Short mmCIF file of C-alpha atoms and ligand atoms in Angstrom, two decimals:
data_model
loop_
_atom_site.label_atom_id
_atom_site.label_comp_id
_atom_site.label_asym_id
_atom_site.label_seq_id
_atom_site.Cartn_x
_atom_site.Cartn_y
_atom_site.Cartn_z
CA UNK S 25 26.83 13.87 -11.91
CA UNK S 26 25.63 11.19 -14.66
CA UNK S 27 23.35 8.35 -13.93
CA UNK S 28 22.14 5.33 -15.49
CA UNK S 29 19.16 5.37 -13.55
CA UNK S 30 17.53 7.76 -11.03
CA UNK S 31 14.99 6.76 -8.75
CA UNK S 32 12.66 9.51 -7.11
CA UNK S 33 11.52 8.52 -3.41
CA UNK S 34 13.63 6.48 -1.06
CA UNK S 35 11.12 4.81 1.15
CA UNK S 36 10.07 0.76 0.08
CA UNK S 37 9.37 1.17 -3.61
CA UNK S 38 12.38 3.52 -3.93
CA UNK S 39 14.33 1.29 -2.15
CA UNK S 40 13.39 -1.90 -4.11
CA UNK S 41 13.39 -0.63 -7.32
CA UNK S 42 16.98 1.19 -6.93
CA UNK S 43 18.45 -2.19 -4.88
CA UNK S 44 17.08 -4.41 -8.33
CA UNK S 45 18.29 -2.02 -10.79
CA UNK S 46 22.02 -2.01 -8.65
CA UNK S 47 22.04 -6.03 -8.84
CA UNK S 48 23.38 -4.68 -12.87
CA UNK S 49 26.52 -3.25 -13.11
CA UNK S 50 24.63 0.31 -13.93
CA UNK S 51 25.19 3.78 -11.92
CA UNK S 52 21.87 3.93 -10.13
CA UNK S 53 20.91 6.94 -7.81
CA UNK S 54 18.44 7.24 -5.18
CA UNK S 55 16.96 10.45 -3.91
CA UNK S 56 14.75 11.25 -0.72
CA UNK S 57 13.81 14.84 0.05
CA UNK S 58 13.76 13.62 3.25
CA UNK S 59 16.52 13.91 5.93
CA UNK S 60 16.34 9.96 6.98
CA UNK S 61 14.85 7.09 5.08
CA UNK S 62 11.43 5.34 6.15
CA UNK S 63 9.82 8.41 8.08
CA UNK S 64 7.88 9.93 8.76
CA UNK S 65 6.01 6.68 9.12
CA UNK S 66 2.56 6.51 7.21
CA UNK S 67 2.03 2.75 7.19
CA UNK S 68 0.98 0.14 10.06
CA UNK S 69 3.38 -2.19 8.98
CA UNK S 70 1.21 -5.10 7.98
CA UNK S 71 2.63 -7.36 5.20
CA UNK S 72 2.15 -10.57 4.04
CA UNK S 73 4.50 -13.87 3.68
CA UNK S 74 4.70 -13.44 -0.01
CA UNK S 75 6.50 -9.95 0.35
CA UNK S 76 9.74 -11.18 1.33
CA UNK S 77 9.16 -14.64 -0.66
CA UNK S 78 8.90 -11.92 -3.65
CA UNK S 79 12.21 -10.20 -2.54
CA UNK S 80 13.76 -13.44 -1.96
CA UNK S 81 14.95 -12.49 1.45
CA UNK S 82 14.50 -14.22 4.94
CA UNK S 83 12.11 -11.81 6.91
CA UNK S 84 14.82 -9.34 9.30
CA UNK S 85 13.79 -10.97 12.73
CA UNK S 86 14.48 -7.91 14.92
CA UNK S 87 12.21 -6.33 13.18
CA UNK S 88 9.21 -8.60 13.16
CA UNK S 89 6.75 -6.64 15.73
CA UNK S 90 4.25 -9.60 15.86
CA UNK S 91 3.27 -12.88 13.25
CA UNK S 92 -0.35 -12.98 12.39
CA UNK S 93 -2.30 -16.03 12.10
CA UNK S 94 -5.71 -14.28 11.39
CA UNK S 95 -8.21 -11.52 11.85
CA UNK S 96 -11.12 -10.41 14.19
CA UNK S 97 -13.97 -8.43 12.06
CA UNK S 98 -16.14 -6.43 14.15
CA UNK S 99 -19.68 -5.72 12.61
CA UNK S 100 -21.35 -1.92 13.83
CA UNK S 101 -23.74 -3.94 15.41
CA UNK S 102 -20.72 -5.47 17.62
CA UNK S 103 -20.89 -9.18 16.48
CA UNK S 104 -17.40 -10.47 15.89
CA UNK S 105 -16.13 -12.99 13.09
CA UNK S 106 -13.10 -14.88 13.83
CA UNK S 107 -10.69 -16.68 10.72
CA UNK S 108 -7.69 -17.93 10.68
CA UNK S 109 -7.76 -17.82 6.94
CA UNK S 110 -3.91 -18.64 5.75
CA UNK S 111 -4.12 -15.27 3.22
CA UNK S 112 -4.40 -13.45 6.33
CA UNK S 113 -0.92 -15.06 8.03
CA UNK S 114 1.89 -12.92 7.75
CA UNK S 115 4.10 -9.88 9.86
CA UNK S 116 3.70 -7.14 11.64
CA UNK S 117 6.82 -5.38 10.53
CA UNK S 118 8.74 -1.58 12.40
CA UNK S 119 7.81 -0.01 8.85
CA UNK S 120 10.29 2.67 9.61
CA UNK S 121 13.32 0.57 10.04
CA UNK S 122 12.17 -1.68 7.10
CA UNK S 123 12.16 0.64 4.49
CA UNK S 124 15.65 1.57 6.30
CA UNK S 125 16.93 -1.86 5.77
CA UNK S 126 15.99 -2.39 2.14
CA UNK S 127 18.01 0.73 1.62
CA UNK S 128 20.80 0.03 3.06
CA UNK S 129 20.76 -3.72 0.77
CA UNK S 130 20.29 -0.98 -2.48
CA UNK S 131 23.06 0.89 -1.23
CA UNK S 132 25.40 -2.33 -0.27
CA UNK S 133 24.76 -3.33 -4.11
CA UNK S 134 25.96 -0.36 -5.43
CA UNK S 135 22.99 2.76 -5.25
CA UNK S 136 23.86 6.04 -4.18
CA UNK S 137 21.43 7.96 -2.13
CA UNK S 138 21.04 11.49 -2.19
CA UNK S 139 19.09 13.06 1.32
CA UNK S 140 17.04 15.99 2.28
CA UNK S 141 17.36 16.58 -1.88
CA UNK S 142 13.69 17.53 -3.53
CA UNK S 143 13.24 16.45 -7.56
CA UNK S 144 11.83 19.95 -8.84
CA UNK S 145 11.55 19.10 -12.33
CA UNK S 146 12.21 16.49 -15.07
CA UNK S 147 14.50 17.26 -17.97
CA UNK S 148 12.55 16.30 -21.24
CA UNK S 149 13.92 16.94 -24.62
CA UNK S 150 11.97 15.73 -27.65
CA UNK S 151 9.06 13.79 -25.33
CA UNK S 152 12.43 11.66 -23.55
CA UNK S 153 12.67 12.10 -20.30
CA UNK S 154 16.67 12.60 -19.54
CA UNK S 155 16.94 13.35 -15.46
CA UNK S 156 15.74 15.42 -12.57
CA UNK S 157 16.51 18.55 -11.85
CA UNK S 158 16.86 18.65 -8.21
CA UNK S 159 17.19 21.62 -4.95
CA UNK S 160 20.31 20.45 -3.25
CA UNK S 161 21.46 22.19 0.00
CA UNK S 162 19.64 25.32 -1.52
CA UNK S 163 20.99 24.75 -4.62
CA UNK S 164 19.21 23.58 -8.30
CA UNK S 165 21.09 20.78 -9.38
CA UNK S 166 20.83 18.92 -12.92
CA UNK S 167 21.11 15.05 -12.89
CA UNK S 168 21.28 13.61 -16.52
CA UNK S 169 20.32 9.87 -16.41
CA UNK S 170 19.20 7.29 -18.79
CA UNK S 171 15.62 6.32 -16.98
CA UNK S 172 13.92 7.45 -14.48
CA UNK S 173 11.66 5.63 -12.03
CA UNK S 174 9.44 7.99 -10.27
CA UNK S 175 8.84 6.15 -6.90
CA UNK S 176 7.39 9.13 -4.78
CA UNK S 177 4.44 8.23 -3.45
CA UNK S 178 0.22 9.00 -3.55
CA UNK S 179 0.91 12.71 -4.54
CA UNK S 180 3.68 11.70 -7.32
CA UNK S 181 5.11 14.81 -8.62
CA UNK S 182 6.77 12.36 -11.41
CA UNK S 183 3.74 11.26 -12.60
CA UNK S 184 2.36 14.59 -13.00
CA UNK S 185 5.42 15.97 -14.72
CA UNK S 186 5.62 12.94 -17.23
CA UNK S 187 2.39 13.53 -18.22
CA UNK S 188 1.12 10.31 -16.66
CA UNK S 189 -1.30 11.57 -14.01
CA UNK S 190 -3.46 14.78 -13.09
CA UNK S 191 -4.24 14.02 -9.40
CA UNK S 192 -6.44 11.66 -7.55
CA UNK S 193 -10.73 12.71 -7.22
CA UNK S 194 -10.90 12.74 -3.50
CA UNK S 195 -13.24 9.82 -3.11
CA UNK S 196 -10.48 7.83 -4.53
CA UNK S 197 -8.00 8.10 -1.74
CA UNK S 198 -8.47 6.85 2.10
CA UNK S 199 -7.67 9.55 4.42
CA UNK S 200 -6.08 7.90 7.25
CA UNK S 201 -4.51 8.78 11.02
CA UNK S 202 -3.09 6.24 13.26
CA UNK S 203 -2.00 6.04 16.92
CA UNK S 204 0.61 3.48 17.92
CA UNK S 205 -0.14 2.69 21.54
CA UNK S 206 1.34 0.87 24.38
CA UNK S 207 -0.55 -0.56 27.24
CA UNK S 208 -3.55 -1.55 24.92
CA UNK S 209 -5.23 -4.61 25.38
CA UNK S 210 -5.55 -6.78 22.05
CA UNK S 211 -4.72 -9.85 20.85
CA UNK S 212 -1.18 -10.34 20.01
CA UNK S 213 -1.64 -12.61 17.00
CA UNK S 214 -4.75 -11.48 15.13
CA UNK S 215 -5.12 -8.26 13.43
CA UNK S 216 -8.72 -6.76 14.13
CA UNK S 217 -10.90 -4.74 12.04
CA UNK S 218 -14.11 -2.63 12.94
CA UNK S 219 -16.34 -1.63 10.15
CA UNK S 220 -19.50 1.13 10.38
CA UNK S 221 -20.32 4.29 8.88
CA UNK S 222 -20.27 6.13 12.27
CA UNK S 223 -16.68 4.66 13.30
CA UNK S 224 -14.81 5.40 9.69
CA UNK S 225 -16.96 6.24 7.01
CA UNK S 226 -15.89 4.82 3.61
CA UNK S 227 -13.17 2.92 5.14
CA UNK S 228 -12.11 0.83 8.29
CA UNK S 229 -10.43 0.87 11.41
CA UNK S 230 -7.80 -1.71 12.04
CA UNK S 231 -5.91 -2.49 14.92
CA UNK S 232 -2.48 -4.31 14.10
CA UNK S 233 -0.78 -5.63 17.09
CA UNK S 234 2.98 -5.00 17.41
CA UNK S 235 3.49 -7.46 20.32
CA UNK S 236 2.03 -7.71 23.82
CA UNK S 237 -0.20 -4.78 24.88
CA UNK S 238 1.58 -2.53 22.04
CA UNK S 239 -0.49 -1.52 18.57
CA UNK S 240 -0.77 0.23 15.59
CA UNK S 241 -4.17 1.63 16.01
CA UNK S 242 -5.63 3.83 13.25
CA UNK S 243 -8.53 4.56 10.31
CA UNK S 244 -8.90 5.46 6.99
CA UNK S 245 -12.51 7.49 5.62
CA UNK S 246 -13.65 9.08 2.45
CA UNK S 247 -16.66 10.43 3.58
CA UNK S 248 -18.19 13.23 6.09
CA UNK S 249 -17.61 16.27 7.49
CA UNK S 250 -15.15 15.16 10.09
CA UNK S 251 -11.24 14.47 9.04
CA UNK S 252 -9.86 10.92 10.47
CA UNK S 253 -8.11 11.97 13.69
CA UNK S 254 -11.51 13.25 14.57
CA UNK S 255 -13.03 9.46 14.49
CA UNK S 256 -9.89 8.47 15.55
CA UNK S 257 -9.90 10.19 18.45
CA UNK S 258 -13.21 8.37 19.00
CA UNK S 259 -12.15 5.25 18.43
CA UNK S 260 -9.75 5.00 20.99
CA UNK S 261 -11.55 7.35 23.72
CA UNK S 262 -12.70 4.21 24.80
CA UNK S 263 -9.43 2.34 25.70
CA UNK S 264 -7.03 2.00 28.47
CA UNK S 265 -3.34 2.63 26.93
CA UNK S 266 -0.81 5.80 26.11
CA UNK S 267 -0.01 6.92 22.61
CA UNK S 268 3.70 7.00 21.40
CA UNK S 269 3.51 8.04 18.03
CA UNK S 270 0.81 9.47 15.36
CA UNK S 271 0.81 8.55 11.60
CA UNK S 272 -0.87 10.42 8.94
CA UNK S 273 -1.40 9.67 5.34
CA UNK S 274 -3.64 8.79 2.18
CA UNK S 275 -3.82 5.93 0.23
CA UNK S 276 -5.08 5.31 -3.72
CA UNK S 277 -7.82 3.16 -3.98
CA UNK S 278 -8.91 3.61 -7.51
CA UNK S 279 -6.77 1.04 -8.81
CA UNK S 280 -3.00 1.50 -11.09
CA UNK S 281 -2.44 4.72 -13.38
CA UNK S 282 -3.75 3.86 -16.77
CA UNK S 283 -0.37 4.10 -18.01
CA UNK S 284 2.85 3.20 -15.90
CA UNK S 285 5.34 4.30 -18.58
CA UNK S 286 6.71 6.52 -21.65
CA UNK S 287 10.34 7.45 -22.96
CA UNK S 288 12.51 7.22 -20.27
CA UNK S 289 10.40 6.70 -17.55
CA UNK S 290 8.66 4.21 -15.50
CA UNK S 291 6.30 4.55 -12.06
CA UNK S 292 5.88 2.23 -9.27
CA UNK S 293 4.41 2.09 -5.73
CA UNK S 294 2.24 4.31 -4.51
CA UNK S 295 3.00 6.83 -7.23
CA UNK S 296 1.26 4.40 -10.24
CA UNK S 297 -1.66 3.34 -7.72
CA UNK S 298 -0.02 -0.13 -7.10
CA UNK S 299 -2.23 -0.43 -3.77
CA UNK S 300 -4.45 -3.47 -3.44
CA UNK S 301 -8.82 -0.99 -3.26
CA UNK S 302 -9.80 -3.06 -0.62
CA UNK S 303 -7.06 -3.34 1.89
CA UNK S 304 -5.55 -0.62 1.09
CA UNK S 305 -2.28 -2.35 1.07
CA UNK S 306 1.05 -1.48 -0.63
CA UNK S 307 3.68 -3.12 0.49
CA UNK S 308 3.35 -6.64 -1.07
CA UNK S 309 2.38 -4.77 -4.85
CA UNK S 310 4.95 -2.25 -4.05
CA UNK S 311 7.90 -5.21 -3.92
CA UNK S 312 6.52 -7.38 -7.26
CA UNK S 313 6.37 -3.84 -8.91
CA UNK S 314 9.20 -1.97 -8.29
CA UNK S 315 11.58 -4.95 -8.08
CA UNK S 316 10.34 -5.24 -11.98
CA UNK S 317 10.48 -1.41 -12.50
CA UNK S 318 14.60 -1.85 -11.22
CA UNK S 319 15.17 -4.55 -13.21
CA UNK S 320 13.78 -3.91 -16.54
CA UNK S 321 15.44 -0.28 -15.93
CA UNK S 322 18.40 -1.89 -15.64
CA UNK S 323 17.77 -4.38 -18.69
CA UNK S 324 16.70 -0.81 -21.13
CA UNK S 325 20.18 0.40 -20.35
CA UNK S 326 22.28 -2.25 -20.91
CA UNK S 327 20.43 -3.03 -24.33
CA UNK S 328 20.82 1.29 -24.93
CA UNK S 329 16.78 1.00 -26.16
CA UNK S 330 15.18 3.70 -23.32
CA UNK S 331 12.07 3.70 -25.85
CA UNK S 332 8.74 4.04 -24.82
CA UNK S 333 8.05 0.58 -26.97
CA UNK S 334 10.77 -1.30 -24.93
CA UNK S 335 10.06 0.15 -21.42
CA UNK S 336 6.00 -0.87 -22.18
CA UNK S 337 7.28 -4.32 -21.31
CA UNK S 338 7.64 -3.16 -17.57
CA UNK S 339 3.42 -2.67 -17.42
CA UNK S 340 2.98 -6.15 -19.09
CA UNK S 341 5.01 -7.69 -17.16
CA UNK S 342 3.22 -6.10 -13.78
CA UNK S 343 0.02 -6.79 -15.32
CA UNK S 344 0.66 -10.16 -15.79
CA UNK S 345 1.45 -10.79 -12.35
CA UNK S 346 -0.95 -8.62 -10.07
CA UNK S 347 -3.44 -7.15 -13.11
CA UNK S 348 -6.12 -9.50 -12.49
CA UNK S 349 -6.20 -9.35 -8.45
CA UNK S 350 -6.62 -5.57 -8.85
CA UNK S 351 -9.09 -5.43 -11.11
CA UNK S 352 -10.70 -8.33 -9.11
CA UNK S 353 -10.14 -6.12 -5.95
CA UNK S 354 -11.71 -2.60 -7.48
CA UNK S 355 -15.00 -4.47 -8.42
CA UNK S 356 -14.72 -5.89 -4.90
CA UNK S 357 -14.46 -2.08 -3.46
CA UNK S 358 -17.29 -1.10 -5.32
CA UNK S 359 -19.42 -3.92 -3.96
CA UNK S 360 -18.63 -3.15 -0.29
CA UNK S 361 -19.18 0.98 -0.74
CA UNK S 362 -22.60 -0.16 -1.40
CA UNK S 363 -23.19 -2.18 1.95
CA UNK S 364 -25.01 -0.01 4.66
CA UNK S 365 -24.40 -0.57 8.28
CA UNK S 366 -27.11 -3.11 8.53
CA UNK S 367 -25.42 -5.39 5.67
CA UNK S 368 -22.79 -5.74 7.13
CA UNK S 369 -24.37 -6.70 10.18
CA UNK S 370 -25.81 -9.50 8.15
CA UNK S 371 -22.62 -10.21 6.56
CA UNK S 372 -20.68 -11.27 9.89
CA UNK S 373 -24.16 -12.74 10.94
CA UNK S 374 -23.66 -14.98 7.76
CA UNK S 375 -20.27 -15.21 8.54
CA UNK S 376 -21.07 -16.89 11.83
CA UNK S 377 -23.16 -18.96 11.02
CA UNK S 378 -21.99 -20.60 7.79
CA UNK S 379 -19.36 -22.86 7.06
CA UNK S 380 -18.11 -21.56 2.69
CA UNK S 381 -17.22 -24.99 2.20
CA UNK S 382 -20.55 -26.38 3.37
CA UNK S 383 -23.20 -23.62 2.31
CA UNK S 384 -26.63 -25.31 2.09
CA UNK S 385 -29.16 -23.67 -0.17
CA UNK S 386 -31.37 -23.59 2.82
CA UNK S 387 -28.73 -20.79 4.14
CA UNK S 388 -28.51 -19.09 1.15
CA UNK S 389 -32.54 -18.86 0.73
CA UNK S 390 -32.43 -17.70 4.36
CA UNK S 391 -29.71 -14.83 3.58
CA UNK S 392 -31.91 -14.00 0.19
CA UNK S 393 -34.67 -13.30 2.56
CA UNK S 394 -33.24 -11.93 5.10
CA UNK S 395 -30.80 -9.44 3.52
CA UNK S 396 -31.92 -8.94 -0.31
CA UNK S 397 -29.80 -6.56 -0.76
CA UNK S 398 -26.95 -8.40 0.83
CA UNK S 399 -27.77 -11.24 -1.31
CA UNK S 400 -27.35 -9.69 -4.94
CA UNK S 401 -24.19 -8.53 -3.83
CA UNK S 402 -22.58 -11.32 -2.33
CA UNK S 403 -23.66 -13.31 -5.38
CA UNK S 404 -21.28 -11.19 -7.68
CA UNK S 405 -18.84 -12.42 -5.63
CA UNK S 406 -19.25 -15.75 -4.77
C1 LIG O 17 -1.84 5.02 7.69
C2 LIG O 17 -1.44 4.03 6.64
C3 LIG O 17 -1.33 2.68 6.96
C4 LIG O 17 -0.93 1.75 5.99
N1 LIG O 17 -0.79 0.45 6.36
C5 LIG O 17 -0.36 -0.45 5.46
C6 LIG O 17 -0.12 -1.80 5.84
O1 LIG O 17 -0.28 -2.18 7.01
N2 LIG O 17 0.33 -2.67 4.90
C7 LIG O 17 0.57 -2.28 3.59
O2 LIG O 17 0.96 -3.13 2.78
N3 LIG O 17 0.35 -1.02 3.21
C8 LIG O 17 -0.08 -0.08 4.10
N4 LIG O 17 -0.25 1.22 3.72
C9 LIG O 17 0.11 1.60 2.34
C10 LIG O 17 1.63 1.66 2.22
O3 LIG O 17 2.16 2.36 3.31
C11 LIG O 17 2.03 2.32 0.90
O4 LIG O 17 1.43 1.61 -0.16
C12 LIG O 17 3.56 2.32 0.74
O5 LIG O 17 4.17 3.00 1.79
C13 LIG O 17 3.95 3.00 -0.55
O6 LIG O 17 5.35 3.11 -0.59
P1 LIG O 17 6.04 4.02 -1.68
O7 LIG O 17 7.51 3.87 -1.46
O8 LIG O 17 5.47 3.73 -3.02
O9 LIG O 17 5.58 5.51 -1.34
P2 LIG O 17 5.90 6.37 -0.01
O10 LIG O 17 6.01 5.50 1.19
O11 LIG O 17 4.90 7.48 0.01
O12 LIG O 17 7.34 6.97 -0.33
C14 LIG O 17 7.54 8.01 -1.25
C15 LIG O 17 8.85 8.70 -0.90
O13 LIG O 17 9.15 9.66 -1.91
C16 LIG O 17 9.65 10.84 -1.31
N5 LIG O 17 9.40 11.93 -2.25
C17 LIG O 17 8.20 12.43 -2.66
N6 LIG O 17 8.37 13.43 -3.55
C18 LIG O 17 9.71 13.57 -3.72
C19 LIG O 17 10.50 14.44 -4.52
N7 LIG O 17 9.95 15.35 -5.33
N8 LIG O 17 11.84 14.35 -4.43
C20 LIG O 17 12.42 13.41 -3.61
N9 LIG O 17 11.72 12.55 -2.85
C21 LIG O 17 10.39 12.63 -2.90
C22 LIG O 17 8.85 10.95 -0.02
O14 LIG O 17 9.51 11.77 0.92
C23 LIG O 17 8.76 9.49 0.42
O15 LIG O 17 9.85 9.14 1.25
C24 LIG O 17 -0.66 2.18 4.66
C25 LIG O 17 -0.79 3.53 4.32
C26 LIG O 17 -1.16 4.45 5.30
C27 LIG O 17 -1.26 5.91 4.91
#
């Protein structure tokens, strides 16, 4: 066995970048330790417009759950905040047979995809990384290739290997749980999120809805004593409807890997920290990314340069398209850790009773008054 280019995880960014770098006429191979692609599930499927704009595909209708046209924020206090904001319009999507689906496109253009097979090891010789070294049906298995795109996940093995990452501090990822239930009563077309210290501390609880009376209902903390299915459980203590599946998972919210790259290697997805620190969403960086992680893959091999110098020209290019909104998005994390439960009371207050396009200074002075605290941060953002 002799690849061109090996990609390590087979779930979206696996998928994407192995189905770009196959659109060459290179040997590509995918591998999944996993028995099936796309689960377990550890996603609630919510994705934006742009994703499939980006992959220059018509969204798969049977797998459209539900199309968004806006949100419902929930304040502790329990004041709501309605928008139909366009950035919010977009899909619920059955993650599972998604992922499933963009593999099967990588395999139709030529990638061959290795199951239940775990990447042990990277062969490096002289700082160049040259393949994976692989447990195969109890077997350890070398696979020489050309690049490598390490495209397994938050707790990238890849990255740690290639000398690219030592592990996330544990206030930088989201610990989350999530129930999809049936019989729940929500509304079909806006995705609803409840904020408060006591309800998910450090994070949110969202409920995505995945058609009538059917949702994706889970959290993500980084604080207290209690893990997420405990508040969880909370949560949803309180509403009528059966749970048919649980999800469990983390999420990087500390923004990309300072370095995406080196000789014969490139990350993407979850495994560089391509995940938007305030949503907490993957899916949309995850298909700019690693459709440019396939590609220039593909480009390094055909022009026989696997150099650190050439494949740097993947993180520009990334950089250039999402660099900004992330760093954007961090400073916006770090505002929001610092609202207590009260300011963000008086943020959906504000909310409600302001009109952005109209804000009076008499409104303002009011908020200043009000809410100082509130105020100075707001006005880093506005
Ligand atoms: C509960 C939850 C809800 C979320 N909801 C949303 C949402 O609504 N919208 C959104 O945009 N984002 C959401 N996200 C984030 C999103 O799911 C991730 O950003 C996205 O799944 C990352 O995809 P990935 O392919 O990079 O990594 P992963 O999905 O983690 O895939 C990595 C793959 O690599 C495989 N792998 C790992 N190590 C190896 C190895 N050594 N050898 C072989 N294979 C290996 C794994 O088995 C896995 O299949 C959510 C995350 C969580 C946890």
């Amino acid at each position: 066995m002799k690849y061109d280019v090996v990609v390590v995880g087979g779930r979206i960014s696996g998928s994407i970048a192995s189905l770009y770098a196959s659109k060459q006429d290179i040997n590509v191979l995918m591998i999944e330790k996993n028995q099936e692609i796309g689960t377990p599930v550890q996603c609630a499927g919510g994705v934006s417009q742009s994703f499939f704009k980006t992959l220059e595909m018509k969204p798969p209708q049977k797998l459209i759950c539900s199309e968004i046209e806006g949100a419902v924020l929930h304040a502790p206090n329990g004041e709501k905040f309605i928008t139909k904001n366009s950035m919010l319009q977009g899909y619920i999507m059955e993650r599972k047979m998604l992922d499933k689906t963009l593999a099967i496109k990588s395999a139709e253009a030529g990638t061959e995809i290795m199951l239940k097979t775990q990447v042990k090891d990277l062969i490096i010789e002289k700082g160049q990384v040259k393949g994976v070294i692989v447990r195969h049906q109890g077997n350890l298995i070398e696979i020489p290739s050309k690049i490598v795109i390490g495209a397994d996940g938050v707790e990238s093995q890849i990255a740690r290997m290639a000398g690219l990452h030592d592990g996330y501090n544990p206030h930088d990822l989201v610990s989350c749980a999530q129930y999809e239930m049936v019989g729940v009563d929500i509304h079909p077309e806006l995705l609803e999120f409840h904020f408060g210290y006591n309800q998910a501390p450090g994070g949110y609880v969202w409920i995505f809805p995945k058609g009538e009376n059917r949702a994706n209902i889970g959290l993500g903390i980084r604080y207290g004593d209690n893990p997420a299915i405990y508040h969880l459980n909370k949560f949803v203590s309180s509403l009528k409807g059966k749970i048919v599946e649980l999800n469990v998972g983390a999420v990087p919210i500390s923004g990309p890997l300072k370095k995406t790259y080196s000789s014969g290697i490139l990350l993407t997805g979850d495994a560089a920290g391509h995940v938007d620190p305030v949503t907490g969403g993957g899916m949309h960086l995850s298909a700019i990314c690693s459709s440019l992680a396939g590609k220039i893959a593909a480009d390094a091999v055909i022009c026989e340069n696997l150099s650190s110098s050439y494949l740097s020209r993947y993180e520009k290019e990334w950089k250039k398209r999402i660099g900004k909104n992330l760093q954007q998005s961090l400073k916006y994390r770090t505002i929001f850790d610092k609202l207590d439960d009260e300011e963000l009371n008086g943020l959906i207050k504000f909310l409600n009773t302001n009109d952005f396009k109209s804000l009076s200074s008499l409104s303002i002075l009011k908020l200043a008054r009000e809410y100082p605290k509130l105020f100075r941060i707001l006005k880093n953002i506005l």
